[in-house]
PDB file of C-alpha atoms in Angstrom:
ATOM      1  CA  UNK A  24      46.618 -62.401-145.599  1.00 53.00           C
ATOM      2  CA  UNK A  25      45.116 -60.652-142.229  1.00 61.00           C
ATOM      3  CA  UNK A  26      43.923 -63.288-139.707  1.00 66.00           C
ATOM      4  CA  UNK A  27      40.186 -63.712-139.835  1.00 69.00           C
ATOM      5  CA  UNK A  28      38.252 -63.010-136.604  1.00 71.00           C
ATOM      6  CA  UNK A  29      37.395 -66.384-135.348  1.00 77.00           C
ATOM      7  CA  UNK A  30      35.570 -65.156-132.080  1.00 81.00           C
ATOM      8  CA  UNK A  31      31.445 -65.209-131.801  1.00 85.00           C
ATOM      9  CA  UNK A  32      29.604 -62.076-132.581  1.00 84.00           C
ATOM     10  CA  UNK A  33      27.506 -61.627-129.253  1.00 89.00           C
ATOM     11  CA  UNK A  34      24.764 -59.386-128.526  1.00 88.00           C
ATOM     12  CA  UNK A  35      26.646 -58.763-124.938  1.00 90.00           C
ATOM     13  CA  UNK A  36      29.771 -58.283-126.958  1.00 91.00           C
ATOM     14  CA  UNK A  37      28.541 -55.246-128.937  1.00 90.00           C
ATOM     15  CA  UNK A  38      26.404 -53.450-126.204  1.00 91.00           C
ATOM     16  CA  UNK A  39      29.809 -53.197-124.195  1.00 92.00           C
ATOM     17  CA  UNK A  40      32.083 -52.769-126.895  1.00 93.00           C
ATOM     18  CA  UNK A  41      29.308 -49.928-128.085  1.00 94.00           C
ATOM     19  CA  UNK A  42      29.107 -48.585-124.685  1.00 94.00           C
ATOM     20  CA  UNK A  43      32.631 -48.128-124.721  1.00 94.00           C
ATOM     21  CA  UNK A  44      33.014 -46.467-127.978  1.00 96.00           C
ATOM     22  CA  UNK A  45      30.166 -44.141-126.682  1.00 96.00           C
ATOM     23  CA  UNK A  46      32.129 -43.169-123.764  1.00 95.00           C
ATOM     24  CA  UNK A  47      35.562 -42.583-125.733  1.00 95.00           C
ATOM     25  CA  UNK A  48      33.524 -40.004-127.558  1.00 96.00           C
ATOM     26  CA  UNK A  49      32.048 -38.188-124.679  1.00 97.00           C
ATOM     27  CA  UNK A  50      35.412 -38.035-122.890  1.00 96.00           C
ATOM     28  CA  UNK A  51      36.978 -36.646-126.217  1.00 96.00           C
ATOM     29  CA  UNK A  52      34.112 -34.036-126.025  1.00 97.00           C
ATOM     30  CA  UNK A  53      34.573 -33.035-122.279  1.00 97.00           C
ATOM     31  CA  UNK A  54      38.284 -32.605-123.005  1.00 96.00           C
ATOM     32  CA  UNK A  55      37.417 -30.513-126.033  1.00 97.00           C
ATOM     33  CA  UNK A  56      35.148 -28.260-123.683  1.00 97.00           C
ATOM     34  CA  UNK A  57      38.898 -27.499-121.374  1.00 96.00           C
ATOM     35  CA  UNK A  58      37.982 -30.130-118.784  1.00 94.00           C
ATOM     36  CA  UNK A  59      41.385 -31.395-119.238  1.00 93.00           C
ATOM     37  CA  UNK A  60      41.639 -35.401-119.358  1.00 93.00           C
ATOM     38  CA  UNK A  61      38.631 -37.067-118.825  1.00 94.00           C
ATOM     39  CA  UNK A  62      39.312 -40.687-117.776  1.00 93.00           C
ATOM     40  CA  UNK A  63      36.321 -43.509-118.407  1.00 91.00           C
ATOM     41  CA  UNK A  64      36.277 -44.367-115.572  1.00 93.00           C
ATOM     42  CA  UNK A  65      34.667 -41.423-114.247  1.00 95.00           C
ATOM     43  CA  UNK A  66      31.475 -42.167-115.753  1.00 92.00           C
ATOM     44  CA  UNK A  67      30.890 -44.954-112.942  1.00 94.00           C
ATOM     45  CA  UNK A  68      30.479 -42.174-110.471  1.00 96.00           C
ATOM     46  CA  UNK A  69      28.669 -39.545-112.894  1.00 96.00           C
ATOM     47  CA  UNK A  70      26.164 -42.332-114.486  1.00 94.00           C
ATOM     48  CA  UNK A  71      25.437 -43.243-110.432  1.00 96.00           C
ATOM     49  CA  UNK A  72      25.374 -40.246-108.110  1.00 97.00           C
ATOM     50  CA  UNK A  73      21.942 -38.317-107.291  1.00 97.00           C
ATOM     51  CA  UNK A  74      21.633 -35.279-107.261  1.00 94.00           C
ATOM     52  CA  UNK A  75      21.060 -34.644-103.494  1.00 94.00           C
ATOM     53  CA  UNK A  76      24.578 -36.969-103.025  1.00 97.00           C
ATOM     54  CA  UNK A  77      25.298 -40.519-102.730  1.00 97.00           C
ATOM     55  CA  UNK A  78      26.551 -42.889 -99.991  1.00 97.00           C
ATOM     56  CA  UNK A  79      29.830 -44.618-101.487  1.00 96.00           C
ATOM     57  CA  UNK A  80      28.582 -47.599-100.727  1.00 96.00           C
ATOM     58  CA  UNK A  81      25.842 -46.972-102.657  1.00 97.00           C
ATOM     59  CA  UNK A  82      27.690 -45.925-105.522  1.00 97.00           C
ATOM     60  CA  UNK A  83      30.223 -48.806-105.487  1.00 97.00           C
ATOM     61  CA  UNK A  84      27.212 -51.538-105.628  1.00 97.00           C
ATOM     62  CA  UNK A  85      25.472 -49.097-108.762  1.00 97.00           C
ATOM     63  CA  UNK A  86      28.608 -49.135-110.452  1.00 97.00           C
ATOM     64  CA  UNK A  87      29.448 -52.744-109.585  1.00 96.00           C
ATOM     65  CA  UNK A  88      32.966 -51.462-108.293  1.00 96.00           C
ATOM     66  CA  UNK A  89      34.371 -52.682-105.246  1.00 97.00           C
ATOM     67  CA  UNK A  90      34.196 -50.419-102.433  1.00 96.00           C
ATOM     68  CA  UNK A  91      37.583 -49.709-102.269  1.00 97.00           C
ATOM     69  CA  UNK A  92      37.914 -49.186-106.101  1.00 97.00           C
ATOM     70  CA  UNK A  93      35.133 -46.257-105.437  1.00 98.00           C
ATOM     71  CA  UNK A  94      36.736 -44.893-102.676  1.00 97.00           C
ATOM     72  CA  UNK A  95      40.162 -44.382-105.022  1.00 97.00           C
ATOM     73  CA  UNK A  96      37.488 -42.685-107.823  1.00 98.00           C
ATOM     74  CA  UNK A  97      35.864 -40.574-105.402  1.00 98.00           C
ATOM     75  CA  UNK A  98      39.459 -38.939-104.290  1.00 98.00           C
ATOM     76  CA  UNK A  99      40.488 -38.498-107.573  1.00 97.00           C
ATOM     77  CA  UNK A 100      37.713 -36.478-107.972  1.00 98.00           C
ATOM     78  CA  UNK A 101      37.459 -34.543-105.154  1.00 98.00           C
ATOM     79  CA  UNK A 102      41.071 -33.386-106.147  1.00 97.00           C
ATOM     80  CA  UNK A 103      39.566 -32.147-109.353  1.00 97.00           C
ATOM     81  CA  UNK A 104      37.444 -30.200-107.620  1.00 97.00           C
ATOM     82  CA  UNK A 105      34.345 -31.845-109.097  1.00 98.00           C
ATOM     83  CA  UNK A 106      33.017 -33.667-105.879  1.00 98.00           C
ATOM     84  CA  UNK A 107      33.192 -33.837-102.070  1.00 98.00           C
ATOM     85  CA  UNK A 108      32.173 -35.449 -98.867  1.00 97.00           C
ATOM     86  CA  UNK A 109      29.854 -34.371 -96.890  1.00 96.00           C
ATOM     87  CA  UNK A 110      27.619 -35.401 -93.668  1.00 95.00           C
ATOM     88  CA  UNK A 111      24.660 -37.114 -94.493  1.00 93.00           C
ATOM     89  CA  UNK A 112      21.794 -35.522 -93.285  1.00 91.00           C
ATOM     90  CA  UNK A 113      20.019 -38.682 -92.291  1.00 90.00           C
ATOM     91  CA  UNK A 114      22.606 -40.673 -90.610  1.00 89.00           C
ATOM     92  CA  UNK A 115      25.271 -37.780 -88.806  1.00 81.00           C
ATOM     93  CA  UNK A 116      28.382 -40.554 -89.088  1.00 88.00           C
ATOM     94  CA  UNK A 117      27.679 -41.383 -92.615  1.00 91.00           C
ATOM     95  CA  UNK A 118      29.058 -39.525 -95.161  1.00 95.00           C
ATOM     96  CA  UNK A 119      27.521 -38.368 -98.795  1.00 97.00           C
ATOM     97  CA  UNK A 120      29.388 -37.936-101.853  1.00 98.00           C
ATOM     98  CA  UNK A 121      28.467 -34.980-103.714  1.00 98.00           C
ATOM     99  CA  UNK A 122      29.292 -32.776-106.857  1.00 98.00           C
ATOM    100  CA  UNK A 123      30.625 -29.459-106.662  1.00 98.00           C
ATOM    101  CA  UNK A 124      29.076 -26.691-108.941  1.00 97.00           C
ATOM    102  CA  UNK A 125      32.193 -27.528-111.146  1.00 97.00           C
ATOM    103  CA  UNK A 126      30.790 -30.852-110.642  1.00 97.00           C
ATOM    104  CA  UNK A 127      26.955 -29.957-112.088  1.00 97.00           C
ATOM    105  CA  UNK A 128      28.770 -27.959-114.708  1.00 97.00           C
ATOM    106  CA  UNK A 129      30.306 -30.971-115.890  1.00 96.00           C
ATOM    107  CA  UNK A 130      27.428 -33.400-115.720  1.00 96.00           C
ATOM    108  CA  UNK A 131      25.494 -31.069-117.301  1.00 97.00           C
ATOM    109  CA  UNK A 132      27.705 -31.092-120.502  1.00 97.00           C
ATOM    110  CA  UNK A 133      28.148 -34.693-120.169  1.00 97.00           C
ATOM    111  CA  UNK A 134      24.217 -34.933-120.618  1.00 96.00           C
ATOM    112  CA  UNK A 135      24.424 -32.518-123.762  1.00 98.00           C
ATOM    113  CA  UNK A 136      27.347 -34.410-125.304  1.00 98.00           C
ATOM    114  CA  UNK A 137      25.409 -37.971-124.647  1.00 97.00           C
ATOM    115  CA  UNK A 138      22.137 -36.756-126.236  1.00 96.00           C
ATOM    116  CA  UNK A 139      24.081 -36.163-129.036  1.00 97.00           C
ATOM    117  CA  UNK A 140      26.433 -38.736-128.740  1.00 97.00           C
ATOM    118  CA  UNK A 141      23.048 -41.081-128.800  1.00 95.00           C
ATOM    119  CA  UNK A 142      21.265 -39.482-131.571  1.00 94.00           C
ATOM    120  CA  UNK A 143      24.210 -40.123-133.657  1.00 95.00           C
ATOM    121  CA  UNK A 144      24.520 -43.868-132.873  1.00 94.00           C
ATOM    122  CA  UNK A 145      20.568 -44.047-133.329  1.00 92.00           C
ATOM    123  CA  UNK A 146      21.517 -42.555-136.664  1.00 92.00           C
ATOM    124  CA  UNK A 147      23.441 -45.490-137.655  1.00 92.00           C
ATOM    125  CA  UNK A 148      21.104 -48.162-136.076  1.00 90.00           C
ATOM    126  CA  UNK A 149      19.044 -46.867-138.275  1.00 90.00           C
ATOM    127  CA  UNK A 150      21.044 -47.081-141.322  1.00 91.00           C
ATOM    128  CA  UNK A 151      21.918 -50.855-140.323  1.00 89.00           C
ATOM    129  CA  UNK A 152      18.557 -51.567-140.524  1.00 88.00           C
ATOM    130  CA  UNK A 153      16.756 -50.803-136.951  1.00 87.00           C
ATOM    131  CA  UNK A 154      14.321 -48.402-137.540  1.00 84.00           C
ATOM    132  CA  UNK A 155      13.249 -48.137-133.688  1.00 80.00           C
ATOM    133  CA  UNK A 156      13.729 -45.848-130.508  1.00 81.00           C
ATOM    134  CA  UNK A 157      16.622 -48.045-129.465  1.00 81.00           C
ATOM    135  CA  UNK A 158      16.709 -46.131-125.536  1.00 82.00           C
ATOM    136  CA  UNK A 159      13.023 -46.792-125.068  1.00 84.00           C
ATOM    137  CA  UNK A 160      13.162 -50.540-126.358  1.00 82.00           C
ATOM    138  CA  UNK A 161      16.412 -50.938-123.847  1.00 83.00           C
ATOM    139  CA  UNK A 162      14.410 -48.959-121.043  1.00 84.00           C
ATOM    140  CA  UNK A 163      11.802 -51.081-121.013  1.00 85.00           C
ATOM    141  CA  UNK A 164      13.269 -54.105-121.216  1.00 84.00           C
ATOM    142  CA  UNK A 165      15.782 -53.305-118.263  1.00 82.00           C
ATOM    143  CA  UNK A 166      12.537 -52.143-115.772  1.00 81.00           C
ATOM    144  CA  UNK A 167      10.984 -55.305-116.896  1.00 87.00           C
ATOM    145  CA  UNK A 168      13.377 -57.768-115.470  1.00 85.00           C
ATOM    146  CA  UNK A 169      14.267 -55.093-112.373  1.00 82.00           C
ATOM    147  CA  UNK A 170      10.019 -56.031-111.779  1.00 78.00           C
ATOM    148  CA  UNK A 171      10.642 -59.892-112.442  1.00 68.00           C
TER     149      UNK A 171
END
C-alpha cells in the first residue's frame, strides 16, 4: 500500500512547486528551439535584467541570490554568448550586465513560450474551478503590499 502524503497542502507550497513546473516546461521549450541545455537557474537573471543592463548587485538582491551566486550565473552566461559586461554609463567603475543579441533572441522566445506556457496553466485553473485572470489577481496583489 503506497505511503499516504502526510505533509500540509500550502498555498506557498503550490505557487513554488507551480512555478517550478512552469519553468521545467519553458526550459524543455528553449532546448527544443536548439538553445542547447537550458538550466533553471537562468531564469533568475532573465526574469531580472532590464533591458538597458543591470548592475549585478542589482540583480543578485531581485533574484534573492547572493552576490557571489550571481556573479557564477552571470559567467556562465557570458560563455554562452548570451550576456556581457559592460561600463555603466552612469557610474564609469561600475559595471552593467547586459544581453547579447543572442541574448534578446532568447528572451524573446522565452516570453513567447511563457505566454503560452501561462495560458495553458490558466486553462487548467480554470478547469479546477477558478474562473479568473489568475496574472492580474497575482499582479495586483503583489503591487499592493510593494505600496504597504
Amino acid at each position: 500500500m503506497p505511503d499516504v502524503d502526510q505533509r500540509p497542502f500550502t498555498v506557498m507550497m503550490a505557487f513554488r512547486r507551480t512555478a517550478q513546473r512552469m519553468v521545467e516546461e519553458l526550459a524543455r521549450r528553449l532546448e527544443a528551439d536548439g538553445y542547447g541545455t537550458v538550466q533553471h537557474a537562468y531564469h533568475a537573471l532573465f526574469e531580472n535584467i532590464d533591458p538597458e543592463g543591470t548592475r549585478l548587485t542589482e540583480l543578485a538582491a531581485r533574484a534573492d541570490m547572493t552576490h557571489q551566486s550571481m556573479g557564477e550565473l552571470v559567467a556562465a552566461l557570458e560563455q554562452r554568448g548570451w550576456v556581457q559586461r559592460r561600463p555603466d554609463p552612469s557610474d564609469g567603475r561600475a559595471r552593467l550586465v547586459c544581453l547579447t543579441p543572442e541574448g534578446t533572441r532568447i528572451t524573446r522566445r522565452g516570453l513567447h513560450h511563457i505566454n503560452e506556457i501561462e495560458a495553458e496553466w490558466q486553462e487548467r485553473w480554470r478547469e479546477a474551478g477558478y474562473d479568473g485572470n489568475l496574472r492580474d489577481v497575482l499582479e495586483q496583489a503583489l503591487h499592493a503590499t510593494e505600496r504597504a
